[in-house]
Backbone as a chain_set.jsonl record, in Angstrom:
{"seq": "MDKSKKRESVVSRTQAIIAVIPLGDSDSGLLQVVADSLQGVLRLPVDLKSAIPLPEESYMASRGQYNAMAIIKRLAEIYADGYLKVIGVTTYDLANPILTYVFGEAYMNGVSAVMSSFRLWAGTGNQTVSREHFLERAVKVAIHEIGHTFNIPHCHTDRCVMRSSHNLIELDHKLNYMCGYCELFLAEALTKALKEHPTDLKRQETA", "coords": {"N": [[-4.248, 20.754, 14.898], [-6.303, 18.496, 13.065], [-6.847, 15.558, 14.528], [-8.374, 13.491, 13.714], [-8.057, 13.066, 11.097], [-6.854, 10.859, 8.617], [-3.543, 9.527, 8.429], [-1.496, 10.699, 5.86], [0.522, 10.48, 2.861], [3.167, 12.248, 1.303], [4.896, 12.318, -1.64], [7.929, 13.166, -2.967], [9.109, 13.278, -6.253], [11.017, 12.059, -9.027], [10.656, 10.107, -10.82], [8.508, 7.255, -11.234], [8.879, 4.429, -9.093], [7.888, 1.961, -8.756], [6.547, -0.531, -10.773], [3.859, -1.666, -12.79], [3.38, -4.295, -14.904], [1.813, -5.235, -17.768], [1.287, -8.482, -19.039], [1.162, -10.058, -21.991], [-2.184, -10.56, -23.208], [-4.397, -8.099, -21.88], [-6.359, -6.659, -19.212], [-7.594, -3.67, -18.962], [-8.968, -2.293, -16.952], [-8.547, -3.905, -14.69], [-5.75, -3.706, -14.471], [-5.433, -0.985, -13.847], [-6.706, -0.837, -11.372], [-5.055, -2.529, -9.852], [-2.633, -1.071, -9.996], [-3.414, 1.353, -8.741], [-4.117, 0.395, -6.202], [-1.707, -0.651, -5.203], [-0.225, 1.69, -5.128], [-1.649, 3.019, -3.155], [-1.19, 1.379, -0.908], [1.636, 1.281, -0.673], [2.272, 3.916, -0.765], [3.756, 5.212, -2.673], [4.788, 6.395, -5.909], [3.419, 4.801, -8.784], [4.022, 3.263, -11.851], [2.146, 2.407, -14.727], [2.858, 0.289, -17.136], [3.438, -0.303, -20.701], [2.171, -3.197, -22.426], [3.972, -6.301, -22.516], [5.163, -9.285, -24.201], [4.535, -12.566, -22.832], [7.284, -14.421, -21.591], [8.705, -16.661, -23.876], [10.047, -18.937, -23.057], [8.864, -19.525, -20.681], [6.568, -20.956, -21.016], [4.865, -23.92, -20.333], [4.33, -26.525, -22.106], [3.349, -29.121, -21.703], [1.604, -28.824, -19.623], [0.033, -26.708, -20.258], [0.292, -24.218, -19.122], [1.905, -21.314, -17.651], [5.17, -20.911, -16.406], [5.626, -19.493, -13.425], [7.969, -18.851, -12.013], [9.915, -18.65, -13.991], [8.976, -16.426, -15.301], [9.184, -14.318, -13.393], [11.899, -14.264, -13.101], [12.7, -13.376, -15.606], [11.47, -10.838, -15.68], [12.898, -9.568, -13.659], [15.409, -9.436, -14.84], [14.924, -7.68, -16.951], [13.943, -5.286, -15.793], [15.399, -4.575, -13.542], [17.291, -2.501, -13.335], [15.812, -0.228, -13.663], [13.585, 0.098, -11.986], [12.48, -0.052, -8.588], [10.759, -2.108, -7.652], [8.856, -4.499, -9.491], [5.789, -5.713, -10.852], [4.38, -8.221, -12.717], [1.382, -8.671, -14.582], [-0.959, -10.971, -15.612], [-3.41, -12.605, -17.697], [-3.26, -15.233, -18.095], [-2.942, -18.692, -17.056], [-0.995, -19.589, -14.237], [1.705, -21.531, -12.905], [4.047, -23.476, -10.972], [7.021, -25.528, -10.903], [6.454, -27.172, -8.73], [3.85, -26.734, -7.667], [0.426, -27.13, -8.736], [-1.0, -24.95, -9.596], [-0.697, -21.375, -9.259], [-1.704, -18.331, -7.715], [-0.068, -16.193, -7.742], [3.426, -15.212, -7.704], [6.623, -14.55, -6.248], [9.944, -13.239, -5.841], [11.485, -13.439, -2.749], [12.416, -10.541, -1.171], [13.282, -9.634, -3.58], [13.402, -8.163, -6.91], [11.184, -8.613, -8.52], [7.77, -9.699, -9.193], [4.878, -11.699, -9.981], [1.495, -11.997, -11.05], [-1.648, -13.681, -11.608], [-4.817, -13.385, -13.17], [-6.351, -15.432, -13.948], [-7.739, -17.51, -12.522], [-9.374, -16.104, -10.854], [-11.958, -15.371, -11.35], [-13.652, -17.434, -10.748], [-16.582, -18.847, -9.332], [-19.201, -20.361, -7.464], [-19.804, -23.646, -8.502], [-20.463, -23.577, -11.921], [-20.606, -20.911, -12.038], [-19.631, -17.439, -12.224], [-17.939, -14.947, -10.27], [-18.898, -11.617, -9.204], [-17.715, -8.628, -10.891], [-16.675, -6.804, -9.08], [-16.043, -8.471, -6.9], [-14.142, -10.078, -8.124], [-12.129, -8.147, -8.652], [-11.47, -7.44, -6.038], [-10.258, -9.795, -5.17], [-8.042, -9.804, -6.896], [-6.619, -7.541, -6.036], [-5.832, -8.36, -3.477], [-4.074, -10.462, -4.123], [-2.104, -9.047, -5.538], [-1.076, -7.235, -3.581], [-0.143, -9.074, -1.722], [1.909, -10.428, -3.159], [3.678, -8.318, -3.88], [4.37, -7.622, -1.349], [5.996, -9.767, -0.576], [8.249, -9.183, -2.137], [9.329, -7.188, -0.672], [10.415, -8.598, 1.313], [8.643, -9.63, 3.2], [7.383, -12.258, 5.015], [5.135, -15.152, 4.846], [2.268, -14.634, 6.796], [0.899, -15.432, 10.016], [-1.271, -14.312, 11.152], [-4.731, -14.184, 11.456], [-6.629, -13.503, 8.614], [-4.919, -11.508, 7.652], [-3.511, -9.987, 4.774], [-1.099, -11.033, 4.02], [-1.137, -13.631, 4.753], [-0.863, -17.037, 3.755], [-2.541, -18.366, 0.878], [-4.104, -21.024, -0.507], [-6.211, -21.625, -2.055], [-9.347, -20.381, -3.434], [-11.22, -19.992, -1.427], [-9.694, -19.574, 0.867], [-8.387, -17.283, -0.027], [-10.526, -15.481, -0.267], [-11.191, -15.227, 2.393], [-9.301, -13.604, 3.478], [-8.376, -10.191, 4.304], [-7.935, -7.081, 2.486], [-5.581, -5.838, 3.215], [-2.574, -5.336, 5.19], [-1.76, -6.776, 8.383], [-0.984, -5.167, 11.558], [1.584, -5.968, 12.361], [2.816, -6.849, 9.959], [2.684, -4.478, 8.565], [4.569, -2.962, 9.951], [6.887, -4.358, 9.259], [6.857, -3.788, 6.508], [7.12, -0.974, 6.496], [9.709, -0.661, 7.568], [11.182, -2.009, 5.606], [10.665, -0.44, 3.347], [11.785, 2.018, 4.088], [14.5, 1.331, 4.219], [14.898, 0.463, 1.558], [14.377, 2.769, 0.02], [16.433, 4.423, 0.81], [18.544, 3.158, -0.359], [17.923, 3.159, -3.027], [18.722, 4.497, -6.214], [17.617, 7.223, -6.655], [16.005, 10.394, -6.052], [13.744, 9.965, -4.632], [11.479, 10.172, -1.93], [9.746, 8.955, 0.851], [7.396, 10.448, 2.603], [5.878, 11.194, 5.694], [2.952, 12.716, 6.874], [0.997, 14.24, 9.404]], "CA": [[-4.424, 19.863, 13.764], [-7.393, 17.55, 13.242], [-6.278, 14.219, 14.714], [-9.252, 12.489, 13.124], [-7.646, 12.838, 9.718], [-5.948, 9.734, 8.442], [-2.192, 9.863, 8.018], [-1.3, 10.643, 4.426], [1.912, 10.571, 2.446], [3.524, 13.108, 0.195], [6.1, 11.747, -2.221], [8.64, 13.953, -3.965], [9.472, 12.266, -7.229], [11.516, 12.33, -10.359], [10.066, 9.048, -11.633], [7.927, 6.191, -10.424], [9.858, 3.369, -8.84], [7.157, 0.697, -8.765], [5.944, -0.673, -12.096], [2.915, -2.742, -13.094], [3.701, -4.691, -16.273], [0.887, -6.197, -18.381], [1.952, -9.577, -19.747], [0.227, -10.62, -22.955], [-3.502, -9.926, -23.214], [-4.575, -7.369, -20.631], [-7.637, -6.094, -18.787], [-7.152, -2.338, -18.565], [-9.567, -1.955, -15.667], [-7.819, -4.66, -13.667], [-4.416, -3.137, -14.341], [-5.522, 0.298, -13.159], [-7.04, -1.116, -9.968], [-3.838, -3.046, -9.226], [-1.688, 0.032, -9.847], [-3.927, 2.284, -7.726], [-4.081, -0.262, -4.895], [-0.316, -0.698, -4.759], [0.171, 3.052, -4.782], [-2.263, 3.323, -1.875], [-0.549, 0.606, 0.157], [3.041, 1.631, -0.541], [2.373, 5.375, -0.741], [4.822, 5.538, -3.616], [4.253, 6.475, -7.273], [3.41, 3.543, -9.525], [3.871, 3.347, -13.302], [1.471, 1.349, -15.459], [3.654, 0.226, -18.356], [2.858, -0.959, -21.872], [2.222, -4.658, -22.356], [5.048, -7.053, -23.159], [4.772, -10.689, -24.323], [5.034, -13.524, -21.857], [8.514, -15.06, -22.096], [8.434, -17.937, -24.545], [10.633, -20.039, -22.285], [8.073, -19.779, -19.481], [5.394, -21.784, -21.325], [5.009, -25.362, -20.088], [3.378, -27.095, -23.051], [2.733, -30.342, -21.166], [0.601, -28.443, -18.638], [-0.772, -25.617, -20.778], [0.407, -23.122, -18.165], [3.166, -20.59, -17.68], [5.996, -21.084, -15.215], [5.731, -18.199, -12.746], [9.354, -18.607, -11.624], [10.63, -18.197, -15.185], [8.509, -15.076, -15.617], [9.751, -13.311, -12.49], [13.33, -14.179, -13.419], [12.826, -12.522, -16.792], [11.114, -9.468, -15.287], [14.028, -9.024, -12.897], [16.482, -9.133, -15.793], [14.555, -6.534, -17.795], [13.591, -4.054, -15.092], [16.153, -4.4, -12.296], [18.01, -1.228, -13.313], [14.925, 0.91, -13.841], [12.558, 0.203, -10.953], [12.737, -0.712, -7.316], [9.993, -3.346, -7.692], [7.919, -4.625, -10.601], [4.887, -6.862, -10.795], [3.726, -8.553, -13.97], [-0.018, -9.067, -14.44], [-1.375, -11.72, -16.781], [-4.701, -13.297, -17.66], [-2.997, -16.647, -18.334], [-2.78, -19.511, -15.855], [0.374, -19.739, -13.767], [2.047, -22.649, -12.024], [5.493, -23.638, -10.858], [7.322, -26.968, -11.0], [5.973, -27.915, -7.56], [2.418, -26.554, -7.461], [-0.381, -27.262, -9.946], [-1.294, -23.581, -10.025], [-0.463, -20.327, -8.265], [-2.319, -17.032, -8.013], [1.049, -15.287, -7.968], [4.741, -15.681, -7.262], [7.57, -13.445, -6.08], [11.218, -13.456, -5.173], [11.587, -12.785, -1.453], [13.389, -9.447, -1.166], [13.775, -9.461, -4.934], [12.866, -7.058, -7.697], [10.006, -8.895, -9.334], [6.662, -10.568, -8.815], [3.897, -11.879, -11.054], [0.182, -12.475, -10.604], [-2.561, -14.07, -12.68], [-6.254, -13.236, -12.902], [-7.002, -16.549, -14.637], [-8.619, -18.289, -11.65], [-10.026, -15.221, -9.888], [-13.374, -15.193, -11.686], [-14.422, -18.639, -10.411], [-17.516, -18.816, -8.22], [-19.758, -21.666, -7.122], [-20.172, -24.423, -9.672], [-20.02, -22.965, -13.166], [-20.884, -19.476, -11.949], [-18.511, -16.53, -11.99], [-18.217, -13.922, -9.262], [-19.071, -10.269, -9.749], [-16.438, -7.97, -11.201], [-16.17, -6.227, -7.835], [-15.431, -9.573, -6.15], [-12.95, -10.423, -8.892], [-11.109, -7.127, -8.436], [-11.032, -7.565, -4.641], [-9.307, -10.903, -5.144], [-6.821, -9.393, -7.585], [-5.898, -6.612, -5.164], [-5.202, -9.15, -2.419], [-2.927, -11.181, -4.691], [-1.064, -8.07, -5.868], [-0.455, -6.761, -2.344], [0.579, -10.214, -1.142], [3.145, -10.715, -3.889], [4.61, -7.202, -3.746], [4.853, -7.719, 0.02], [7.131, -10.696, -0.567], [9.443, -8.534, -2.693], [9.894, -6.404, 0.426], [10.896, -9.589, 2.28], [7.63, -9.952, 4.209], [7.042, -13.679, 4.864], [3.74, -15.487, 5.103], [1.845, -14.232, 8.141], [-0.02, -16.358, 10.677], [-2.406, -13.56, 11.68], [-5.945, -14.486, 10.716], [-7.165, -12.523, 7.677], [-3.898, -10.629, 7.091], [-3.326, -10.246, 3.35], [0.134, -11.783, 3.833], [-1.36, -15.047, 5.07], [-0.856, -17.833, 2.525], [-3.856, -18.823, 0.418], [-3.906, -22.08, -1.492], [-7.432, -21.748, -2.846], [-10.142, -19.152, -3.434], [-11.877, -19.846, -0.123], [-8.71, -18.934, 1.743], [-8.155, -15.938, -0.544], [-11.688, -14.657, 0.089], [-11.227, -15.027, 3.841], [-8.342, -12.567, 3.847], [-8.682, -8.793, 4.037], [-7.056, -6.554, 1.438], [-4.527, -5.023, 3.803], [-1.689, -6.048, 6.096], [-1.919, -6.598, 9.819], [-0.045, -4.2, 12.114], [2.931, -6.544, 12.382], [3.359, -6.816, 8.597], [2.85, -3.06, 8.227], [5.859, -2.545, 10.496], [7.876, -4.969, 8.379], [6.85, -3.045, 5.256], [7.668, 0.368, 6.73], [11.156, -0.799, 7.711], [11.746, -2.395, 4.31], [10.583, 0.708, 2.453], [12.778, 2.991, 4.519], [15.809, 0.829, 3.785], [14.953, 0.409, 0.099], [14.43, 4.113, -0.536], [17.77, 4.947, 1.065], [19.477, 2.496, -1.256], [17.529, 3.325, -4.423], [19.467, 5.619, -6.8], [16.821, 8.368, -7.082], [15.775, 11.265, -4.907], [12.413, 9.72, -4.11], [11.374, 10.052, -0.493], [8.413, 8.633, 1.36], [7.267, 11.359, 3.727], [4.646, 11.032, 6.445], [2.411, 13.914, 7.473], [-0.142, 13.937, 10.273]], "C": [[-5.493, 18.829, 14.068], [-6.836, 16.137, 13.33], [-7.134, 13.135, 14.096], [-8.868, 12.186, 11.68], [-6.669, 11.672, 9.653], [-4.579, 10.245, 8.005], [-2.068, 9.694, 6.51], [0.182, 10.725, 4.123], [2.059, 11.538, 1.297], [4.841, 12.601, -0.347], [6.694, 12.726, -3.218], [9.218, 12.977, -4.964], [10.143, 12.851, -8.461], [10.956, 11.278, -11.317], [9.44, 8.037, -10.692], [8.98, 5.112, -10.213], [9.204, 2.01, -8.626], [6.472, 0.615, -10.128], [5.001, -1.865, -12.149], [3.07, -3.041, -14.582], [2.641, -5.654, -16.801], [1.659, -7.23, -19.186], [0.96, -10.235, -20.687], [-1.083, -9.856, -22.959], [-3.76, -9.266, -21.871], [-6.01, -6.91, -20.438], [-7.298, -4.721, -18.209], [-7.727, -1.913, -17.216], [-8.869, -2.634, -14.511], [-6.454, -4.029, -13.413], [-4.438, -1.824, -13.566], [-5.821, 0.107, -11.683], [-5.808, -1.638, -9.229], [-2.845, -1.914, -8.982], [-2.126, 0.991, -8.747], [-3.825, 1.688, -6.326], [-2.659, -0.326, -4.349], [0.187, 0.692, -4.374], [-0.407, 3.455, -3.428], [-1.583, 2.631, -0.71], [0.878, 1.086, 0.407], [3.261, 3.126, -0.368], [3.608, 5.838, -1.506], [4.218, 5.597, -5.017], [4.443, 5.167, -8.035], [3.188, 3.831, -11.008], [3.078, 2.155, -13.81], [2.089, 1.326, -16.849], [2.861, -0.396, -19.508], [3.051, -2.469, -21.765], [3.457, -5.207, -23.062], [4.596, -8.508, -23.268], [5.242, -11.5, -23.115], [6.282, -14.19, -22.418], [8.2, -16.437, -22.692], [8.918, -19.116, -23.716], [9.823, -20.383, -21.041], [6.877, -20.702, -19.742], [5.705, -23.255, -21.121], [3.944, -26.083, -20.912], [2.653, -28.308, -22.49], [1.604, -30.026, -20.191], [-0.32, -27.332, -19.133], [-0.784, -24.41, -19.858], [1.761, -22.444, -18.339], [3.875, -20.723, -16.335], [6.247, -19.722, -14.574], [7.169, -17.863, -12.395], [10.178, -18.097, -12.812], [10.236, -16.77, -15.545], [9.163, -14.051, -14.699], [11.268, -13.186, -12.685], [13.544, -13.238, -14.592], [12.497, -11.069, -16.464], [12.258, -8.808, -14.528], [15.168, -8.63, -13.827], [16.19, -7.868, -16.585], [14.505, -5.234, -17.008], [14.434, -3.748, -13.847], [16.838, -3.042, -12.206], [17.089, -0.018, -13.369], [13.937, 1.143, -12.723], [13.003, -0.522, -9.682], [12.053, -2.07, -7.272], [9.087, -3.331, -8.921], [7.018, -5.827, -10.355], [4.232, -7.028, -12.164], [2.306, -9.048, -13.708], [-0.451, -9.749, -15.73], [-2.756, -12.332, -16.583], [-4.516, -14.8, -17.86], [-2.705, -17.385, -17.029], [-1.307, -19.71, -15.524], [0.521, -20.978, -12.898], [3.546, -22.557, -11.761], [5.782, -25.138, -10.854], [6.771, -27.804, -9.848], [4.455, -27.887, -7.445], [1.654, -26.603, -8.778], [-0.865, -25.915, -10.459], [-0.914, -22.637, -8.898], [-1.237, -19.085, -8.69], [-1.236, -16.013, -8.337], [2.33, -15.878, -7.416], [5.644, -14.469, -7.142], [8.88, -13.951, -5.52], [11.179, -12.737, -3.835], [12.733, -11.778, -1.495], [14.006, -9.227, -2.542], [13.142, -8.273, -5.625], [11.455, -7.351, -8.192], [9.005, -9.849, -8.704], [5.762, -10.72, -10.034], [2.594, -12.365, -10.434], [-0.68, -12.788, -11.819], [-4.01, -13.862, -12.243], [-7.047, -14.44, -13.408], [-8.042, -17.256, -13.775], [-9.485, -17.412, -10.734], [-11.494, -14.945, -10.184], [-14.245, -16.324, -11.136], [-15.306, -18.435, -9.188], [-17.963, -20.223, -7.882], [-20.191, -22.391, -8.381], [-19.583, -23.812, -10.934], [-20.221, -21.455, -13.174], [-19.581, -18.683, -11.798], [-18.92, -15.515, -10.931], [-18.412, -12.574, -9.948], [-17.706, -9.649, -10.058], [-15.84, -7.337, -9.948], [-15.441, -7.278, -6.998], [-14.115, -9.985, -6.809], [-11.813, -9.432, -8.625], [-10.592, -7.15, -6.996], [-10.001, -8.683, -4.509], [-7.98, -10.493, -5.766], [-5.983, -8.465, -6.726], [-5.17, -7.374, -4.058], [-3.961, -9.876, -2.936], [-1.783, -10.207, -4.974], [-0.335, -7.589, -4.618], [0.39, -7.865, -1.718], [1.925, -10.412, -1.838], [4.139, -9.565, -3.792], [5.164, -7.157, -2.32], [6.041, -8.655, 0.132], [8.393, -10.043, -1.124], [10.093, -7.609, -1.676], [10.267, -7.3, 1.609], [9.918, -9.862, 3.419], [7.207, -11.408, 4.013], [5.544, -13.909, 5.021], [3.41, -15.229, 6.577], [0.879, -15.265, 8.707], [-1.223, -15.643, 11.299], [-3.632, -13.814, 10.824], [-6.386, -13.277, 9.903], [-6.155, -11.499, 7.176], [-3.685, -10.991, 5.622], [-2.047, -11.029, 3.069], [0.018, -13.24, 4.277], [-1.396, -15.833, 3.758], [-2.278, -18.248, 2.166], [-3.651, -19.796, -0.732], [-5.129, -22.303, -2.368], [-8.249, -20.47, -2.689], [-10.877, -18.932, -2.112], [-10.948, -19.138, 0.841], [-8.411, -17.508, 1.29], [-9.299, -15.002, -0.147], [-11.744, -14.357, 1.582], [-10.317, -13.876, 4.272], [-8.91, -11.174, 3.58], [-7.682, -8.269, 3.008], [-6.016, -5.579, 1.992], [-3.741, -5.857, 4.809], [-2.061, -5.811, 7.549], [-0.859, -5.607, 10.321], [1.385, -4.689, 12.1], [3.577, -6.467, 10.998], [3.547, -5.387, 8.109], [4.183, -2.534, 8.746], [7.009, -3.095, 9.656], [8.006, -4.146, 7.099], [7.477, -1.665, 5.424], [9.191, 0.326, 6.84], [11.819, -1.116, 6.372], [11.739, -1.225, 3.337], [11.62, 1.76, 2.809], [14.171, 2.593, 4.046], [15.943, 0.883, 2.267], [15.085, 1.795, -0.514], [15.771, 4.784, -0.285], [18.767, 4.388, 0.055], [19.178, 2.759, -2.725], [18.162, 4.579, -5.011], [18.577, 6.704, -7.41], [16.641, 9.247, -5.853], [14.373, 11.117, -4.338], [12.433, 9.575, -2.594], [9.929, 9.786, -0.114], [8.232, 9.427, 2.648], [5.911, 11.198, 4.385], [4.23, 12.384, 7.011], [1.202, 13.556, 8.301], [-1.422, 14.415, 9.635]], "O": [[-5.587, 18.338, 15.193], [-6.4, 15.577, 12.325], [-6.696, 11.993, 13.961], [-9.294, 11.182, 11.11], [-5.789, 11.516, 10.5], [-4.466, 11.253, 7.308], [-2.482, 8.677, 5.952], [0.997, 11.002, 5.004], [1.191, 11.637, 0.429], [5.808, 12.466, 0.403], [6.047, 13.082, -4.203], [9.766, 11.947, -4.572], [9.869, 13.979, -8.873], [10.802, 11.548, -12.508], [9.786, 7.963, -9.513], [9.859, 4.91, -11.052], [9.885, 1.024, -8.347], [5.881, 1.594, -10.583], [5.302, -2.936, -11.623], [2.912, -2.153, -15.419], [2.569, -6.79, -16.331], [2.579, -6.887, -19.928], [0.022, -10.897, -20.241], [-1.101, -8.645, -22.739], [-3.387, -9.81, -20.832], [-6.774, -6.792, -21.396], [-6.776, -4.621, -17.098], [-7.05, -1.25, -16.431], [-8.625, -2.019, -13.474], [-6.056, -3.843, -12.263], [-3.57, -1.575, -12.73], [-5.261, 0.802, -10.836], [-5.548, -1.229, -8.097], [-2.279, -1.805, -7.894], [-1.314, 1.399, -7.916], [-3.487, 2.39, -5.372], [-2.435, -0.081, -3.164], [0.935, 0.845, -3.408], [0.249, 4.141, -2.644], [-1.417, 3.222, 0.357], [1.283, 1.276, 1.554], [4.308, 3.554, 0.117], [4.371, 6.701, -1.072], [3.23, 4.914, -5.285], [5.484, 4.518, -7.941], [2.266, 4.562, -11.371], [3.304, 1.024, -13.38], [1.868, 2.236, -17.648], [1.771, -0.937, -19.317], [3.97, -2.949, -21.101], [3.922, -4.659, -24.061], [3.729, -8.933, -22.505], [6.227, -11.152, -22.464], [6.331, -14.495, -23.61], [7.518, -17.258, -22.079], [8.276, -20.166, -23.678], [10.06, -21.414, -20.412], [6.243, -21.176, -18.8], [6.68, -23.778, -21.662], [2.803, -26.233, -20.475], [1.47, -28.506, -22.769], [0.738, -30.869, -19.955], [-1.338, -27.043, -18.504], [-1.762, -23.663, -19.819], [2.633, -22.923, -19.063], [3.254, -20.655, -15.275], [6.988, -18.899, -15.112], [7.558, -16.698, -12.471], [11.03, -17.222, -12.656], [11.058, -15.995, -16.034], [9.647, -13.022, -15.17], [11.843, -12.121, -12.458], [14.452, -12.407, -14.579], [13.187, -10.162, -16.931], [12.551, -7.63, -14.731], [15.816, -7.604, -13.622], [17.092, -7.076, -16.86], [14.966, -4.197, -17.486], [14.189, -2.748, -13.173], [16.956, -2.485, -11.115], [17.537, 1.107, -13.146], [13.49, 2.272, -12.523], [13.792, -1.467, -9.717], [12.671, -3.069, -6.904], [8.611, -2.275, -9.337], [7.419, -6.815, -9.741], [3.616, -6.104, -12.694], [2.057, -9.756, -12.732], [-0.327, -9.178, -16.813], [-3.206, -12.546, -15.457], [-5.484, -15.559, -17.805], [-2.282, -16.79, -16.038], [-0.483, -19.963, -16.403], [-0.426, -21.411, -12.242], [4.222, -21.664, -12.271], [4.848, -25.938, -10.806], [6.638, -29.021, -9.979], [3.838, -28.913, -7.155], [2.163, -26.173, -9.814], [-1.114, -25.767, -11.655], [-0.82, -23.037, -7.737], [-1.403, -18.823, -9.881], [-1.459, -15.083, -9.113], [2.319, -16.911, -6.747], [5.458, -13.476, -7.845], [8.924, -14.96, -4.816], [10.872, -11.546, -3.786], [13.87, -12.124, -1.813], [15.112, -8.7, -2.659], [12.436, -7.478, -5.006], [10.624, -6.447, -8.275], [9.322, -10.663, -7.837], [5.873, -9.963, -10.999], [2.598, -13.058, -9.417], [-0.479, -12.244, -12.905], [-4.374, -14.128, -11.098], [-8.274, -14.465, -13.307], [-9.128, -17.571, -14.263], [-10.249, -17.936, -9.924], [-12.195, -14.352, -9.364], [-15.465, -16.176, -11.068], [-14.865, -17.929, -8.155], [-17.187, -21.171, -8.001], [-20.868, -21.816, -9.233], [-18.381, -23.561, -11.021], [-20.028, -20.801, -14.199], [-18.573, -19.195, -11.311], [-20.106, -15.26, -10.726], [-18.121, -12.422, -11.135], [-16.678, -10.095, -9.548], [-14.621, -7.337, -9.778], [-14.366, -7.02, -6.458], [-13.11, -10.21, -6.136], [-10.672, -9.835, -8.401], [-9.409, -6.906, -6.759], [-8.994, -8.53, -3.818], [-6.916, -10.799, -5.227], [-4.759, -8.591, -6.693], [-4.021, -7.065, -3.741], [-2.925, -9.902, -2.271], [-0.625, -10.507, -4.685], [0.895, -7.541, -4.6], [1.5, -7.619, -1.245], [2.957, -10.546, -1.18], [5.336, -9.807, -3.636], [6.29, -6.71, -2.103], [6.992, -8.367, 0.859], [9.492, -10.314, -0.64], [11.273, -7.281, -1.797], [10.415, -6.838, 2.741], [10.334, -10.286, 4.497], [6.716, -11.759, 2.94], [4.785, -12.98, 5.295], [4.183, -15.569, 7.473], [0.13, -15.897, 7.962], [-2.089, -16.281, 11.897], [-3.58, -13.676, 9.602], [-6.504, -12.169, 10.428], [-6.511, -10.677, 6.331], [-3.68, -12.169, 5.267], [-1.913, -11.627, 2.002], [0.985, -13.995, 4.181], [-1.909, -15.336, 2.756], [-3.115, -18.455, 3.045], [-3.106, -19.448, -1.78], [-5.082, -23.085, -3.318], [-7.891, -19.585, -1.911], [-11.125, -17.79, -1.727], [-11.355, -18.216, 1.547], [-8.205, -16.622, 2.12], [-9.063, -13.864, 0.261], [-12.292, -13.332, 1.986], [-10.542, -13.252, 5.309], [-9.8, -10.998, 2.749], [-6.697, -8.938, 2.696], [-5.625, -4.623, 1.324], [-4.175, -6.931, 5.225], [-2.611, -4.766, 7.897], [0.059, -5.254, 9.581], [2.306, -3.91, 11.853], [4.735, -6.071, 10.87], [4.459, -5.109, 7.331], [4.853, -1.754, 8.069], [7.98, -2.391, 9.376], [9.113, -3.841, 6.657], [8.274, -1.235, 4.589], [9.882, 1.175, 6.276], [12.873, -0.572, 6.042], [12.695, -1.035, 2.585], [12.261, 2.328, 1.925], [14.925, 3.422, 3.535], [16.978, 1.299, 1.746], [15.833, 1.974, -1.475], [16.204, 5.622, -1.077], [19.716, 5.067, -0.336], [20.053, 2.609, -3.577], [18.144, 5.629, -4.37], [18.767, 7.068, -8.57], [17.066, 8.893, -4.754], [13.869, 12.008, -3.654], [13.318, 8.92, -2.044], [9.007, 10.344, -0.708], [8.846, 9.112, 3.667], [4.898, 11.079, 3.695], [5.055, 13.112, 7.562], [0.45, 12.652, 7.936], [-2.498, 14.253, 10.212]]}, "num_chains": 1, "name": "protein.A"}
């Protein structure tokens, strides 16, 4: 066997168990990139669902933003019985009661996460970044937040995608994949989750 070939995965499936949920107005290209990237990282089938409205109760009128915590609570209520993990994707600005804005939010070891593309276009001054740069940022946020749903904490390894990022400079510094330590965390979490999930989905490794 050719050892130079990268390890691939073959997944037997009856249905996807990871879902990407557009929230409100959507960018179809962004959604597809997020879905494809998560499928590549998790090596599990990912559904791209139809758009649903942002929960009305999540809007914070005094700040003109949406409460990320309220959104992930609602996503968990809607999709907990149908999918192992879900991530909502919105173009609207997110925050939580503590932080003035967030790129994304997730329940640690929970069902749901949410991410926003609202701030990911910003470049220097009034300039915007290229679409490629924008999509790279979005992929990092998506992987980071879905990682939290598998109980992976913030990492201290330089440039690991699970390292916390409080601004775009820190986000750009990160790579779009996990360090070896976080990969081990993810592999263990996936193995446990797939054993517990009520489907016959299996994550199989082949050389």
